[in-house]
mmCIF file of C-alpha atoms and ligand atoms in Angstrom:
data_model
loop_
_atom_site.group_PDB
_atom_site.id
_atom_site.type_symbol
_atom_site.label_atom_id
_atom_site.label_comp_id
_atom_site.label_asym_id
_atom_site.label_seq_id
_atom_site.Cartn_x
_atom_site.Cartn_y
_atom_site.Cartn_z
ATOM 1 C CA MET A 99 -23.919 11.617 15.094
ATOM 2 C CA LYS A 100 -24.887 7.977 14.889
ATOM 3 C CA TRP A 101 -24.475 6.159 11.604
ATOM 4 C CA ASP A 102 -26.158 3.025 10.504
ATOM 5 C CA THR A 103 -25.365 0.921 7.428
ATOM 6 C CA GLU A 104 -27.731 -0.401 4.775
ATOM 7 C CA GLY A 105 -25.066 -2.737 3.418
ATOM 8 C CA ARG A 106 -26.050 -6.339 3.023
ATOM 9 C CA GLU A 107 -24.041 -9.443 3.645
ATOM 10 C CA LYS A 108 -24.978 -10.546 0.195
ATOM 11 C CA MET A 109 -23.204 -8.247 -2.359
ATOM 12 C CA GLY A 110 -22.326 -9.277 -5.801
ATOM 13 C CA ARG A 111 -21.775 -12.888 -6.397
ATOM 14 C CA GLY A 112 -22.030 -15.066 -3.233
ATOM 15 C CA SER A 113 -22.089 -13.987 0.411
ATOM 16 C CA ARG A 114 -19.299 -12.130 2.133
ATOM 17 C CA TYR A 115 -18.717 -9.818 5.014
ATOM 18 C CA LEU A 116 -18.913 -6.055 4.388
ATOM 19 C CA ASP A 117 -15.498 -4.594 3.902
ATOM 20 C CA PHE A 118 -14.368 -1.090 4.993
ATOM 21 C CA LEU A 119 -15.349 0.472 1.674
ATOM 22 C CA ASP A 120 -18.763 -1.177 1.643
ATOM 23 C CA ILE A 121 -19.423 0.393 5.071
ATOM 24 C CA LEU A 122 -18.364 3.838 4.000
ATOM 25 C CA LEU A 123 -20.371 3.732 0.848
ATOM 26 C CA THR A 124 -23.490 2.466 2.494
ATOM 27 C CA ALA A 125 -23.341 4.475 5.897
ATOM 28 C CA ARG A 126 -26.378 6.713 6.446
ATOM 29 C CA ASP A 127 -26.943 9.255 9.111
ATOM 30 C CA PRO A 128 -30.454 9.550 10.829
ATOM 31 C CA ASP A 129 -31.557 11.757 7.940
ATOM 32 C CA ARG A 130 -30.596 9.014 5.455
ATOM 33 C CA GLU A 131 -27.742 11.140 4.141
ATOM 34 C CA GLY A 132 -24.700 9.261 3.050
ATOM 35 C CA LEU A 133 -21.014 10.384 3.121
ATOM 36 C CA THR A 134 -19.851 12.746 0.209
ATOM 37 C CA ASP A 135 -16.976 11.575 -2.015
ATOM 38 C CA ASP A 136 -14.559 14.000 -0.107
ATOM 39 C CA GLU A 137 -15.656 12.560 3.229
ATOM 40 C CA ILE A 138 -15.132 9.015 1.990
ATOM 41 C CA ARG A 139 -11.777 10.049 0.648
ATOM 42 C CA ALA A 140 -10.847 11.504 4.001
ATOM 43 C CA GLU A 141 -11.770 8.312 5.893
ATOM 44 C CA VAL A 142 -9.723 6.212 3.394
ATOM 45 C CA ASP A 143 -6.733 8.523 3.680
ATOM 46 C CA THR A 144 -6.934 8.325 7.564
ATOM 47 C CA PHE A 145 -6.999 4.565 7.527
ATOM 48 C CA LEU A 146 -4.280 4.190 4.991
ATOM 49 C CA PHE A 147 -2.002 6.602 6.835
ATOM 50 C CA GLU A 148 -2.779 5.405 10.320
ATOM 51 C CA GLY A 149 -2.930 1.750 9.332
ATOM 52 C CA HIS A 150 0.008 1.461 6.986
ATOM 53 C CA ASP A 151 2.797 4.005 7.305
ATOM 54 C CA THR A 152 2.768 3.755 11.121
ATOM 55 C CA THR A 153 3.081 -0.044 11.252
ATOM 56 C CA ALA A 154 5.741 0.082 8.510
ATOM 57 C CA SER A 155 7.704 2.530 10.679
ATOM 58 C CA GLY A 156 7.171 0.403 13.811
ATOM 59 C CA ILE A 157 8.229 -2.855 12.158
ATOM 60 C CA SER A 158 11.288 -1.177 10.499
ATOM 61 C CA TRP A 159 12.598 0.399 13.734
ATOM 62 C CA SER A 160 11.985 -2.790 15.672
ATOM 63 C CA LEU A 161 14.035 -4.833 13.167
ATOM 64 C CA TYR A 162 16.742 -2.172 13.326
ATOM 65 C CA CYS A 163 16.856 -2.387 17.201
ATOM 66 C CA LEU A 164 16.938 -6.180 17.093
ATOM 67 C CA ALA A 165 19.682 -6.118 14.425
ATOM 68 C CA LYS A 166 21.700 -3.776 16.646
ATOM 69 C CA HIS A 167 21.155 -5.874 19.784
ATOM 70 C CA PRO A 168 21.759 -9.517 18.802
ATOM 71 C CA GLY A 169 21.314 -10.686 22.468
ATOM 72 C CA HIS A 170 17.680 -9.542 22.467
ATOM 73 C CA GLN A 171 17.200 -10.854 18.925
ATOM 74 C CA ASP A 172 18.307 -14.341 20.000
ATOM 75 C CA ARG A 173 15.948 -14.288 22.981
ATOM 76 C CA VAL A 174 13.037 -13.383 20.786
ATOM 77 C CA ARG A 175 13.930 -16.084 18.264
ATOM 78 C CA GLU A 176 14.144 -18.651 21.027
ATOM 79 C CA GLU A 177 10.574 -17.706 22.026
ATOM 80 C CA VAL A 178 9.403 -17.826 18.410
ATOM 81 C CA ASP A 179 10.935 -21.176 17.755
ATOM 82 C CA ILE A 180 9.154 -22.696 20.766
ATOM 83 C CA VAL A 181 5.834 -21.413 19.450
ATOM 84 C CA LEU A 182 6.473 -22.572 15.868
ATOM 85 C CA THR A 183 8.106 -25.842 16.504
ATOM 86 C CA GLY A 184 6.060 -28.868 15.445
ATOM 87 C CA LYS A 185 3.852 -26.800 13.096
ATOM 88 C CA ASP A 186 3.497 -27.723 9.512
ATOM 89 C CA ASP A 187 3.392 -24.096 8.476
ATOM 90 C CA GLU A 188 4.313 -20.743 9.960
ATOM 91 C CA GLU A 189 0.795 -19.670 10.509
ATOM 92 C CA LEU A 190 0.488 -17.921 13.914
ATOM 93 C CA THR A 191 -2.834 -18.253 15.710
ATOM 94 C CA TRP A 192 -4.179 -15.576 18.222
ATOM 95 C CA GLN A 193 -3.097 -17.945 20.940
ATOM 96 C CA ASP A 194 0.412 -18.215 19.531
ATOM 97 C CA VAL A 195 0.764 -14.412 19.277
ATOM 98 C CA SER A 196 -0.199 -13.980 22.856
ATOM 99 C CA LYS A 197 2.644 -16.202 23.952
ATOM 100 C CA LEU A 198 5.250 -14.066 22.327
ATOM 101 C CA LYS A 199 5.710 -11.885 25.432
ATOM 102 C CA TYR A 200 9.412 -11.018 25.106
ATOM 103 C CA LEU A 201 8.808 -9.871 21.393
ATOM 104 C CA ALA A 202 5.991 -7.703 22.722
ATOM 105 C CA MET A 203 8.442 -6.080 25.129
ATOM 106 C CA CYS A 204 10.990 -5.548 22.343
ATOM 107 C CA VAL A 205 8.288 -3.984 19.950
ATOM 108 C CA LYS A 206 7.112 -1.542 22.701
ATOM 109 C CA GLU A 207 10.650 -0.576 23.599
ATOM 110 C CA ALA A 208 11.356 0.195 19.913
ATOM 111 C CA MET A 209 8.214 2.245 19.896
ATOM 112 C CA ARG A 210 9.478 4.134 22.886
ATOM 113 C CA LEU A 211 12.816 4.926 21.370
ATOM 114 C CA TYR A 212 11.374 5.576 17.892
ATOM 115 C CA PRO A 213 7.649 6.374 18.235
ATOM 116 C CA PRO A 214 6.064 5.858 14.770
ATOM 117 C CA VAL A 215 3.911 9.068 15.300
ATOM 118 C CA PRO A 216 6.365 11.542 17.029
ATOM 119 C CA ILE A 217 3.851 14.333 17.655
ATOM 120 C CA VAL A 218 0.082 14.763 17.846
ATOM 121 C CA SER A 219 -1.694 18.056 17.734
ATOM 122 C CA ARG A 220 -4.971 19.260 19.191
ATOM 123 C CA ARG A 221 -6.756 22.593 18.809
ATOM 124 C CA THR A 222 -8.406 24.057 21.942
ATOM 125 C CA THR A 223 -12.182 24.651 21.642
ATOM 126 C CA ARG A 224 -12.304 26.901 24.790
ATOM 127 C CA ASP A 225 -10.078 29.048 27.004
ATOM 128 C CA PHE A 226 -8.383 27.135 29.867
ATOM 129 C CA ASP A 227 -5.489 27.171 32.257
ATOM 130 C CA LEU A 228 -2.737 24.585 31.921
ATOM 131 C CA MET A 229 -0.531 24.543 35.048
ATOM 132 C CA GLY A 230 -0.811 28.390 35.337
ATOM 133 C CA HIS A 231 -0.525 29.126 31.589
ATOM 134 C CA ARG A 232 -3.620 30.723 29.974
ATOM 135 C CA LEU A 233 -4.480 28.933 26.755
ATOM 136 C CA PRO A 234 -6.954 30.755 24.404
ATOM 137 C CA ALA A 235 -9.588 29.007 22.438
ATOM 138 C CA GLY A 236 -8.342 28.090 18.881
ATOM 139 C CA ALA A 237 -4.676 27.525 20.071
ATOM 140 C CA THR A 238 -2.849 24.598 18.566
ATOM 141 C CA LEU A 239 -1.154 22.304 21.133
ATOM 142 C CA ASN A 240 1.548 19.871 20.094
ATOM 143 C CA ILE A 241 2.041 16.850 22.326
ATOM 144 C CA ASN A 242 5.593 15.748 21.692
ATOM 145 C CA THR A 243 5.625 11.996 22.107
ATOM 146 C CA TRP A 244 9.264 11.782 21.094
ATOM 147 C CA CYS A 245 10.295 14.041 24.032
ATOM 148 C CA LEU A 246 8.025 12.247 26.471
ATOM 149 C CA HIS A 247 9.615 8.927 25.480
ATOM 150 C CA HIS A 248 13.108 10.363 26.002
ATOM 151 C CA ASN A 249 12.390 11.926 29.343
ATOM 152 C CA ARG A 250 15.284 11.308 31.675
ATOM 153 C CA ALA A 251 13.019 11.728 34.713
ATOM 154 C CA VAL A 252 10.837 8.790 33.691
ATOM 155 C CA TRP A 253 13.267 6.492 31.717
ATOM 156 C CA GLY A 254 16.504 7.106 33.666
ATOM 157 C CA GLU A 255 19.914 8.363 32.710
ATOM 158 C CA ASP A 256 20.274 5.718 30.052
ATOM 159 C CA PHE A 257 16.992 6.789 28.269
ATOM 160 C CA MET A 258 18.651 6.464 24.937
ATOM 161 C CA GLU A 259 19.496 2.762 25.430
ATOM 162 C CA TYR A 260 17.327 -0.038 24.094
ATOM 163 C CA LYS A 261 16.019 -1.859 27.307
ATOM 164 C CA PRO A 262 13.004 -4.105 26.613
ATOM 165 C CA ASP A 263 12.870 -4.986 30.284
ATOM 166 C CA MET A 264 11.257 -1.599 30.788
ATOM 167 C CA PHE A 265 8.048 -3.315 29.505
ATOM 168 C CA SER A 266 8.154 -6.413 31.699
ATOM 169 C CA SER A 267 4.699 -6.861 33.352
ATOM 170 C CA GLU A 268 6.360 -5.844 36.762
ATOM 171 C CA ASN A 269 7.627 -2.539 35.324
ATOM 172 C CA MET A 270 4.498 -1.818 33.413
ATOM 173 C CA LYS A 271 2.456 -1.920 36.652
ATOM 174 C CA LYS A 272 4.605 0.896 38.044
ATOM 175 C CA MET A 273 4.517 2.908 34.758
ATOM 176 C CA ASP A 274 2.592 6.197 34.725
ATOM 177 C CA ALA A 275 -0.304 5.792 32.281
ATOM 178 C CA TYR A 276 0.887 8.814 30.220
ATOM 179 C CA ALA A 277 4.638 8.000 30.169
ATOM 180 C CA PHE A 278 4.392 5.758 27.024
ATOM 181 C CA ILE A 279 1.897 6.973 24.508
ATOM 182 C CA PRO A 280 2.779 5.760 20.940
ATOM 183 C CA PHE A 281 -1.006 5.438 20.276
ATOM 184 C CA SER A 282 -1.890 8.831 21.781
ATOM 185 C CA ALA A 283 -4.174 8.803 24.818
ATOM 186 C CA GLY A 284 -7.762 9.945 25.601
ATOM 187 C CA PRO A 285 -10.946 9.688 23.659
ATOM 188 C CA ARG A 286 -9.358 10.039 20.192
ATOM 189 C CA ASN A 287 -6.559 7.560 20.672
ATOM 190 C CA CYS A 288 -5.701 4.991 18.096
ATOM 191 C CA ILE A 289 -8.455 2.536 17.374
ATOM 192 C CA GLY A 290 -6.057 0.040 15.655
ATOM 193 C CA GLN A 291 -3.535 -0.353 18.485
ATOM 194 C CA ASN A 292 -4.172 -4.029 19.242
ATOM 195 C CA PHE A 293 -4.391 -4.799 15.567
ATOM 196 C CA ALA A 294 -1.085 -2.950 15.078
ATOM 197 C CA LEU A 295 0.781 -4.644 17.897
ATOM 198 C CA ASN A 296 -0.340 -8.077 16.714
ATOM 199 C CA GLU A 297 0.520 -7.251 13.075
ATOM 200 C CA GLU A 298 4.045 -6.238 14.105
ATOM 201 C CA LYS A 299 4.486 -9.335 16.242
ATOM 202 C CA VAL A 300 3.437 -11.693 13.458
ATOM 203 C CA VAL A 301 5.652 -10.060 10.769
ATOM 204 C CA ILE A 302 8.673 -9.873 13.044
ATOM 205 C CA ALA A 303 8.217 -13.435 14.385
ATOM 206 C CA ARG A 304 8.022 -14.915 10.864
ATOM 207 C CA ILE A 305 11.134 -12.889 9.744
ATOM 208 C CA LEU A 306 13.132 -13.960 12.752
ATOM 209 C CA HIS A 307 12.126 -17.542 12.359
ATOM 210 C CA ARG A 308 13.712 -17.606 8.905
ATOM 211 C CA TYR A 309 16.398 -15.056 9.114
ATOM 212 C CA LYS A 310 19.011 -13.567 11.304
ATOM 213 C CA VAL A 311 19.025 -9.721 10.983
ATOM 214 C CA GLU A 312 22.252 -7.771 11.068
ATOM 215 C CA LEU A 313 23.103 -4.037 10.751
ATOM 216 C CA VAL A 314 24.665 -3.063 7.422
ATOM 217 C CA PRO A 315 28.226 -1.786 8.385
ATOM 218 C CA ASP A 316 28.901 1.860 7.671
ATOM 219 C CA HIS A 317 25.215 2.678 7.017
ATOM 220 C CA HIS A 318 24.557 5.468 9.475
ATOM 221 C CA VAL A 319 20.865 5.439 10.644
ATOM 222 C CA ALA A 320 19.530 8.782 11.813
ATOM 223 C CA PRO A 321 15.824 9.302 12.670
ATOM 224 C CA VAL A 322 13.956 12.200 11.189
ATOM 225 C CA LEU A 323 10.596 13.238 12.665
ATOM 226 C CA GLU A 324 8.085 13.700 9.949
ATOM 227 C CA LEU A 325 4.411 12.743 10.056
ATOM 228 C CA VAL A 326 5.829 9.368 10.939
ATOM 229 C CA THR A 327 9.345 8.664 12.202
ATOM 230 C CA ARG A 328 11.597 7.691 9.298
ATOM 231 C CA ALA A 329 15.320 7.522 8.783
ATOM 232 C CA VAL A 330 17.202 10.160 6.875
ATOM 233 C CA ASN A 331 18.856 7.666 4.537
ATOM 234 C CA GLY A 332 16.608 4.779 5.221
ATOM 235 C CA ILE A 333 17.072 1.794 7.564
ATOM 236 C CA LYS A 334 19.259 -0.983 6.206
ATOM 237 C CA VAL A 335 19.474 -4.433 7.722
ATOM 238 C CA LYS A 336 20.852 -7.642 6.226
ATOM 239 C CA PHE A 337 18.592 -10.784 6.286
ATOM 240 C CA ILE A 338 20.741 -13.824 6.528
ATOM 241 C CA PRO A 339 18.934 -17.207 6.045
ATOM 242 C CA ARG A 340 19.231 -19.431 9.106
ATOM 243 C CA GLY A 341 21.239 -22.560 8.386
HETATM 244 C C1 HEM B 60 2.240 1.160 15.161
HETATM 245 C C2 HEM B 60 1.180 1.404 14.548
HETATM 246 C C3 HEM B 60 0.280 2.666 14.793
HETATM 247 C C4 HEM B 60 0.615 3.700 15.582
HETATM 248 C C5 HEM B 60 1.889 4.092 16.253
HETATM 249 C C6 HEM B 60 -0.669 4.563 15.607
HETATM 250 C C7 HEM B 60 -0.700 5.810 16.235
HETATM 251 C C8 HEM B 60 -1.888 6.574 16.207
HETATM 252 C C9 HEM B 60 -1.973 7.848 16.898
HETATM 253 C C10 HEM B 60 -0.794 8.555 17.712
HETATM 254 C C11 HEM B 60 -3.183 8.317 16.738
HETATM 255 C C12 HEM B 60 -3.748 9.637 17.301
HETATM 256 C C13 HEM B 60 -3.530 10.651 16.158
HETATM 257 C C14 HEM B 60 -4.001 12.056 16.532
HETATM 258 O O1 HEM B 60 -4.719 12.169 17.460
HETATM 259 O O2 HEM B 60 -3.549 13.044 15.911
HETATM 260 C C15 HEM B 60 -3.897 7.338 15.899
HETATM 261 C C16 HEM B 60 -5.238 7.403 15.598
HETATM 262 C C17 HEM B 60 -5.792 6.581 14.691
HETATM 263 N N1 HEM B 60 -5.372 5.319 14.312
HETATM 264 FE FE1 HEM B 60 -3.556 4.583 14.692
HETATM 265 N N2 HEM B 60 -1.559 3.868 14.863
HETATM 266 C C18 HEM B 60 -1.099 2.809 14.426
HETATM 267 C C19 HEM B 60 -1.769 1.748 13.688
HETATM 268 C C20 HEM B 60 -3.047 1.872 13.356
HETATM 269 C C21 HEM B 60 -3.867 0.836 12.558
HETATM 270 C C22 HEM B 60 -3.244 -0.472 12.158
HETATM 271 C C23 HEM B 60 -5.029 1.464 12.269
HETATM 272 C C24 HEM B 60 -6.201 0.818 11.563
HETATM 273 C C25 HEM B 60 -6.340 -0.442 11.153
HETATM 274 C C26 HEM B 60 -5.168 2.754 12.882
HETATM 275 C C27 HEM B 60 -6.214 3.575 12.846
HETATM 276 C C28 HEM B 60 -6.236 4.767 13.449
HETATM 277 C C29 HEM B 60 -7.399 5.624 13.310
HETATM 278 C C30 HEM B 60 -8.677 5.392 12.490
HETATM 279 C C31 HEM B 60 -7.192 6.786 14.117
HETATM 280 C C32 HEM B 60 -8.037 8.016 14.333
HETATM 281 C C33 HEM B 60 -8.871 7.757 15.593
HETATM 282 C C34 HEM B 60 -9.745 8.923 15.896
HETATM 283 O O3 HEM B 60 -9.471 10.043 15.433
HETATM 284 O O4 HEM B 60 -10.714 8.768 16.657
HETATM 285 N N3 HEM B 60 -3.929 3.007 13.500
HETATM 286 N N4 HEM B 60 -3.059 6.319 15.712
#
């Protein structure tokens, strides 16, 4: 169904762009019907879950990995310092963010080891064969991203290790399109993935510019796969101001 919007740029006092809620409240289908309150609620829930908890998980596990691997952290900080040197503030432009290539590799490798969304599900709408297995219509299929991302055949014997080089442009060219799917794949994949990657890069770059991150000794971090990947007793890292 194709929706249009009757929202105007002039809303309330002064002009401004339509925000997400304006769009939901003013959307109309071809019969001029708007969304019901429940439908608006469902859309807002989807965006809050997909847009907040996921990036919070991604940023937390990335910081954990960088705290655990100070060598990679130093390399990211050198890259960030080059981009921010000579600037009056810590604002990162789109151009700056695209220069943070090693940070992008580190963020992706953290999403491989700790995919923020560990499992996605689909319900079949018709019978079909999957590699010789008959799947009836109405069956629920779980696609286990966690297992895919820890597949020895794809990532090697040391698949549990944090190896950002896996995501160098050279290695990415050789990678199967479905080996790394933190944002799912196919027509219903994540619509916020570029935004999410950039958000993670900006937050982590600004933290590493100001602080050194270290693991909290004796705090055991164990992942638990819920709707998003969390840690049983939380992730604790120390933020030490740079001298
Ligand atoms: C690291 C951050 C993120 C991860 C790992 C992630 C992952 C995913 C995954 C795996 C799906 C598919 C879910 C399914 O099919 O069951 C999805 C869908 C979606 N994501 Fe994200 N997401 C992230 C950030 C975001 C952000 C920042 C937004 C919005 C600003 C967003 C909006 C959405 C929406 C609206 C969908 C549903 C798309 C559809 O059904 O057509 N996501 N995301």
